[in-house]
Amino acid sequence: SRFLRRLWRRVYEHRDALLAAKGIRCNPGAMSETERDLYRKTHETIQHVTSDMDKTFHFNAAIAQIMELMNAIDACDVTTDGTDQQKAVYRTAVETLVILLSPFAPHIAEELWQELGHSPSLLQVAWPEPDADLDFVLWSEWEGDKAAFIASQSSGSFLDGGSSDGA
């Protein structure tokens, strides 16, 4: 599929930067806005794919979420000259995508996992968990006045909500 070829190409094009980021931890406090967006999208994707697969069995929805993460990865280009945080966030997103893809395309996921410099098999890796310290922001539009509604969600329950115009 085009999606798998695109992922394969992305890993090989950025292999040096991905390998240079091995061992660097993501620090949300030191990230730029673009890096934070990719970090947030990565953890939102973990949450959605896990729910789609474990609770609702919506496998097509899970694959769609994985593809959306790939689009976010493409939007956040990385080079070997990039900052350590940029490379770490990019590597985290790509590794997460490979793990999330593994139930659907196990052979290509295993090959990409090896290319990312991992020696134990992908089968021995734990399923990723979303960052518990990250509050996910959900956006929707109201029909009438197109006001943005923001709701912070934590542990699956809504904490607060309101429109952007103060209502």
PDB file of C-alpha atoms in Angstrom:
ATOM      1  CA  SER A   1       0.000   0.000   0.000  1.00  0.00           C
ATOM      2  CA  ARG A   2       1.034   3.616  -0.487  1.00  0.00           C
ATOM      3  CA  PHE A   3       0.847   4.230   3.243  1.00  0.00           C
ATOM      4  CA  LEU A   4       3.345   1.465   4.066  1.00  0.00           C
ATOM      5  CA  ARG A   5       5.710   2.624   1.303  1.00  0.00           C
ATOM      6  CA  ARG A   6       5.495   6.173   2.656  1.00  0.00           C
ATOM      7  CA  LEU A   7       6.331   5.000   6.182  1.00  0.00           C
ATOM      8  CA  TRP A   8       9.194   2.842   4.912  1.00  0.00           C
ATOM      9  CA  ARG A   9      10.601   5.768   2.897  1.00  0.00           C
ATOM     10  CA  ARG A  10      10.293   8.145   5.872  1.00  0.00           C
ATOM     11  CA  VAL A  11      12.267   5.824   8.165  1.00  0.00           C
ATOM     12  CA  TYR A  12      15.018   5.373   5.589  1.00  0.00           C
ATOM     13  CA  GLU A  13      15.194   9.072   4.669  1.00  0.00           C
ATOM     14  CA  HIS A  14      15.569  10.083   8.331  1.00  0.00           C
ATOM     15  CA  ARG A  15      17.481   7.027   9.541  1.00  0.00           C
ATOM     16  CA  ASP A  16      20.527   9.004  10.717  1.00  0.00           C
ATOM     17  CA  ALA A  17      18.455  11.500  12.722  1.00  0.00           C
ATOM     18  CA  LEU A  18      16.320   8.676  14.164  1.00  0.00           C
ATOM     19  CA  LEU A  19      19.379   6.713  15.262  1.00  0.00           C
ATOM     20  CA  ALA A  20      21.011   9.870  16.676  1.00  0.00           C
ATOM     21  CA  ALA A  21      17.965  10.328  18.927  1.00  0.00           C
ATOM     22  CA  LYS A  22      18.236   6.870  20.470  1.00  0.00           C
ATOM     23  CA  GLY A  23      18.341   7.245  24.241  1.00  0.00           C
ATOM     24  CA  ILE A  24      17.209  10.904  24.300  1.00  0.00           C
ATOM     25  CA  ARG A  25      14.092  11.375  26.426  1.00  0.00           C
ATOM     26  CA  CYS A  26      11.256  13.684  25.452  1.00  0.00           C
ATOM     27  CA  ASN A  27      10.896  16.692  27.744  1.00  0.00           C
ATOM     28  CA  PRO A  28       7.556  18.459  27.107  1.00  0.00           C
ATOM     29  CA  GLY A  29       8.818  21.569  28.913  1.00  0.00           C
ATOM     30  CA  ALA A  30      11.689  22.003  26.453  1.00  0.00           C
ATOM     31  CA  MET A  31       9.658  21.449  23.274  1.00  0.00           C
ATOM     32  CA  SER A  32       8.705  23.963  20.623  1.00  0.00           C
ATOM     33  CA  GLU A  33       5.036  24.276  19.659  1.00  0.00           C
ATOM     34  CA  THR A  34       5.481  21.980  16.635  1.00  0.00           C
ATOM     35  CA  GLU A  35       7.228  19.353  18.742  1.00  0.00           C
ATOM     36  CA  ARG A  36       4.521  19.584  21.422  1.00  0.00           C
ATOM     37  CA  ASP A  37       1.829  19.127  18.763  1.00  0.00           C
ATOM     38  CA  LEU A  38       3.494  15.961  17.479  1.00  0.00           C
ATOM     39  CA  TYR A  39       4.036  14.684  21.026  1.00  0.00           C
ATOM     40  CA  ARG A  40       0.363  15.319  21.855  1.00  0.00           C
ATOM     41  CA  LYS A  41      -0.805  13.696  18.604  1.00  0.00           C
ATOM     42  CA  THR A  42       1.351  10.645  19.355  1.00  0.00           C
ATOM     43  CA  HIS A  43      -0.265  10.156  22.760  1.00  0.00           C
ATOM     44  CA  GLU A  44      -3.771  10.897  21.467  1.00  0.00           C
ATOM     45  CA  THR A  45      -3.190   8.225  18.831  1.00  0.00           C
ATOM     46  CA  ILE A  46      -2.074   5.708  21.459  1.00  0.00           C
ATOM     47  CA  GLN A  47      -5.261   6.425  23.408  1.00  0.00           C
ATOM     48  CA  HIS A  48      -7.558   6.166  20.368  1.00  0.00           C
ATOM     49  CA  VAL A  49      -5.959   3.083  18.803  1.00  0.00           C
ATOM     50  CA  THR A  50      -5.931   1.237  22.126  1.00  0.00           C
ATOM     51  CA  SER A  51      -9.610   2.039  22.650  1.00  0.00           C
ATOM     52  CA  ASP A  52     -10.521   1.160  19.062  1.00  0.00           C
ATOM     53  CA  MET A  53      -8.794  -2.209  19.301  1.00  0.00           C
ATOM     54  CA  ASP A  54      -9.512  -3.259  22.889  1.00  0.00           C
ATOM     55  CA  LYS A  55     -12.963  -1.877  23.592  1.00  0.00           C
ATOM     56  CA  THR A  56     -14.882  -1.251  20.385  1.00  0.00           C
ATOM     57  CA  PHE A  57     -13.092  -3.483  17.831  1.00  0.00           C
ATOM     58  CA  HIS A  58     -13.101  -0.656  15.267  1.00  0.00           C
ATOM     59  CA  PHE A  59     -10.009  -1.752  13.376  1.00  0.00           C
ATOM     60  CA  ASN A  60     -10.617   0.588  10.429  1.00  0.00           C
ATOM     61  CA  ALA A  61     -10.812   3.512  12.861  1.00  0.00           C
ATOM     62  CA  ALA A  62      -7.540   2.384  14.457  1.00  0.00           C
ATOM     63  CA  ILE A  63      -5.823   2.307  11.067  1.00  0.00           C
ATOM     64  CA  ALA A  64      -7.231   5.752  10.257  1.00  0.00           C
ATOM     65  CA  GLN A  65      -5.740   7.102  13.515  1.00  0.00           C
ATOM     66  CA  ILE A  66      -2.359   5.561  12.624  1.00  0.00           C
ATOM     67  CA  MET A  67      -2.518   7.254   9.213  1.00  0.00           C
ATOM     68  CA  GLU A  68      -3.318  10.585  10.878  1.00  0.00           C
ATOM     69  CA  LEU A  69      -0.235  10.172  13.072  1.00  0.00           C
ATOM     70  CA  MET A  70       1.809   9.557   9.916  1.00  0.00           C
ATOM     71  CA  ASN A  71       0.480  12.838   8.498  1.00  0.00           C
ATOM     72  CA  ALA A  72       1.561  14.621  11.695  1.00  0.00           C
ATOM     73  CA  ILE A  73       5.000  13.013  11.449  1.00  0.00           C
ATOM     74  CA  ASP A  74       5.303  14.238   7.860  1.00  0.00           C
ATOM     75  CA  ALA A  75       4.396  17.772   8.980  1.00  0.00           C
ATOM     76  CA  CYS A  76       7.235  17.770  11.547  1.00  0.00           C
ATOM     77  CA  ASP A  77      10.315  17.226   9.432  1.00  0.00           C
ATOM     78  CA  VAL A  78      13.558  16.390  11.206  1.00  0.00           C
ATOM     79  CA  THR A  79      17.197  16.563  10.153  1.00  0.00           C
ATOM     80  CA  THR A  80      20.461  15.483  11.712  1.00  0.00           C
ATOM     81  CA  ASP A  81      21.071  19.197  12.459  1.00  0.00           C
ATOM     82  CA  GLY A  82      17.818  19.454  14.451  1.00  0.00           C
ATOM     83  CA  THR A  83      17.656  19.882  18.208  1.00  0.00           C
ATOM     84  CA  ASP A  84      17.808  16.870  20.508  1.00  0.00           C
ATOM     85  CA  GLN A  85      14.159  17.412  21.499  1.00  0.00           C
ATOM     86  CA  GLN A  86      13.080  17.566  17.862  1.00  0.00           C
ATOM     87  CA  LYS A  87      14.843  14.283  17.114  1.00  0.00           C
ATOM     88  CA  ALA A  88      13.549  12.646  20.311  1.00  0.00           C
ATOM     89  CA  VAL A  89       9.919  13.607  19.634  1.00  0.00           C
ATOM     90  CA  TYR A  90      10.211  12.494  16.011  1.00  0.00           C
ATOM     91  CA  ARG A  91      11.751   9.167  17.023  1.00  0.00           C
ATOM     92  CA  THR A  92       9.099   8.623  19.705  1.00  0.00           C
ATOM     93  CA  ALA A  93       6.339   9.276  17.171  1.00  0.00           C
ATOM     94  CA  VAL A  94       7.857   6.927  14.574  1.00  0.00           C
ATOM     95  CA  GLU A  95       8.518   4.169  17.127  1.00  0.00           C
ATOM     96  CA  THR A  96       4.981   4.496  18.454  1.00  0.00           C
ATOM     97  CA  LEU A  97       3.559   4.340  14.947  1.00  0.00           C
ATOM     98  CA  VAL A  98       5.546   1.154  14.230  1.00  0.00           C
ATOM     99  CA  ILE A  99       4.315  -0.488  17.449  1.00  0.00           C
ATOM    100  CA  LEU A 100       0.695   0.522  16.778  1.00  0.00           C
ATOM    101  CA  LEU A 101       0.978  -0.760  13.210  1.00  0.00           C
ATOM    102  CA  SER A 102       2.406  -4.143  14.234  1.00  0.00           C
ATOM    103  CA  PRO A 103      -0.941  -5.974  14.700  1.00  0.00           C
ATOM    104  CA  PHE A 104      -1.963  -4.969  11.162  1.00  0.00           C
ATOM    105  CA  ALA A 105       1.358  -5.303   9.284  1.00  0.00           C
ATOM    106  CA  PRO A 106       3.636  -7.408  11.510  1.00  0.00           C
ATOM    107  CA  HIS A 107       6.376  -8.158   8.999  1.00  0.00           C
ATOM    108  CA  ILE A 108       7.030  -4.595   7.862  1.00  0.00           C
ATOM    109  CA  ALA A 109       6.713  -3.338  11.449  1.00  0.00           C
ATOM    110  CA  GLU A 110       9.377  -5.819  12.567  1.00  0.00           C
ATOM    111  CA  GLU A 111      11.726  -4.740   9.768  1.00  0.00           C
ATOM    112  CA  LEU A 112      11.250  -1.057  10.614  1.00  0.00           C
ATOM    113  CA  TRP A 113      11.781  -1.806  14.309  1.00  0.00           C
ATOM    114  CA  GLN A 114      15.129  -3.361  13.466  1.00  0.00           C
ATOM    115  CA  GLU A 115      16.024  -0.356  11.278  1.00  0.00           C
ATOM    116  CA  LEU A 116      15.352   1.922  14.240  1.00  0.00           C
ATOM    117  CA  GLY A 117      18.185   0.150  16.036  1.00  0.00           C
ATOM    118  CA  HIS A 118      16.262  -2.214  18.306  1.00  0.00           C
ATOM    119  CA  SER A 119      17.651  -5.695  18.791  1.00  0.00           C
ATOM    120  CA  PRO A 120      14.869  -7.488  20.680  1.00  0.00           C
ATOM    121  CA  SER A 121      11.914  -8.396  18.537  1.00  0.00           C
ATOM    122  CA  LEU A 122       8.921  -6.096  18.362  1.00  0.00           C
ATOM    123  CA  LEU A 123       6.906  -9.001  19.769  1.00  0.00           C
ATOM    124  CA  GLN A 124       8.698  -8.496  23.090  1.00  0.00           C
ATOM    125  CA  VAL A 125       7.846  -4.788  23.347  1.00  0.00           C
ATOM    126  CA  ALA A 126       5.038  -3.619  25.627  1.00  0.00           C
ATOM    127  CA  TRP A 127       2.067  -1.804  24.114  1.00  0.00           C
ATOM    128  CA  PRO A 128       2.571   1.962  24.531  1.00  0.00           C
ATOM    129  CA  GLU A 129       0.670   3.896  27.190  1.00  0.00           C
ATOM    130  CA  PRO A 130      -0.460   7.503  26.724  1.00  0.00           C
ATOM    131  CA  ASP A 131       1.346  10.115  28.810  1.00  0.00           C
ATOM    132  CA  ALA A 132      -0.715  10.373  32.019  1.00  0.00           C
ATOM    133  CA  ASP A 133       0.441  13.961  32.614  1.00  0.00           C
ATOM    134  CA  LEU A 134      -0.868  15.145  29.255  1.00  0.00           C
ATOM    135  CA  ASP A 135      -4.344  16.697  29.146  1.00  0.00           C
ATOM    136  CA  PHE A 136      -5.952  15.974  25.810  1.00  0.00           C
ATOM    137  CA  VAL A 137      -7.821  18.836  24.193  1.00  0.00           C
ATOM    138  CA  LEU A 138     -10.793  17.940  22.050  1.00  0.00           C
ATOM    139  CA  TRP A 139     -12.145  20.441  19.522  1.00  0.00           C
ATOM    140  CA  SER A 140     -15.593  20.516  17.983  1.00  0.00           C
ATOM    141  CA  GLU A 141     -17.674  23.215  16.338  1.00  0.00           C
ATOM    142  CA  TRP A 142     -21.169  24.235  17.286  1.00  0.00           C
ATOM    143  CA  GLU A 143     -23.553  24.423  14.347  1.00  0.00           C
ATOM    144  CA  GLY A 144     -25.129  27.794  15.083  1.00  0.00           C
ATOM    145  CA  ASP A 145     -22.338  30.261  15.675  1.00  0.00           C
ATOM    146  CA  LYS A 146     -19.311  28.069  14.861  1.00  0.00           C
ATOM    147  CA  ALA A 147     -17.838  28.778  18.305  1.00  0.00           C
ATOM    148  CA  ALA A 148     -15.023  26.450  19.344  1.00  0.00           C
ATOM    149  CA  PHE A 149     -15.774  24.218  22.284  1.00  0.00           C
ATOM    150  CA  ILE A 150     -12.855  23.115  24.357  1.00  0.00           C
ATOM    151  CA  ALA A 151     -13.037  20.283  26.818  1.00  0.00           C
ATOM    152  CA  SER A 152     -10.133  19.020  28.818  1.00  0.00           C
ATOM    153  CA  GLN A 153     -10.388  15.309  29.279  1.00  0.00           C
ATOM    154  CA  SER A 154      -8.547  13.297  31.860  1.00  0.00           C
ATOM    155  CA  SER A 155      -9.015   9.594  32.485  1.00  0.00           C
ATOM    156  CA  GLY A 156     -12.032   9.499  30.196  1.00  0.00           C
ATOM    157  CA  SER A 157     -14.204  12.015  32.075  1.00  0.00           C
ATOM    158  CA  PHE A 158     -14.819  15.649  31.178  1.00  0.00           C
ATOM    159  CA  LEU A 159     -13.496  18.091  33.736  1.00  0.00           C
ATOM    160  CA  ASP A 160     -14.481  21.473  32.317  1.00  0.00           C
ATOM    161  CA  GLY A 161     -15.941  22.914  29.166  1.00  0.00           C
ATOM    162  CA  GLY A 162     -16.984  26.195  27.672  1.00  0.00           C
ATOM    163  CA  SER A 163     -16.962  28.160  24.465  1.00  0.00           C
ATOM    164  CA  SER A 164     -14.094  30.270  23.305  1.00  0.00           C
ATOM    165  CA  ASP A 165     -16.267  33.397  23.558  1.00  0.00           C
ATOM    166  CA  GLY A 166     -16.553  33.031  27.336  1.00  0.00           C
ATOM    167  CA  ALA A 167     -20.038  31.517  27.459  1.00  0.00           C
TER     168      ALA A 167
END
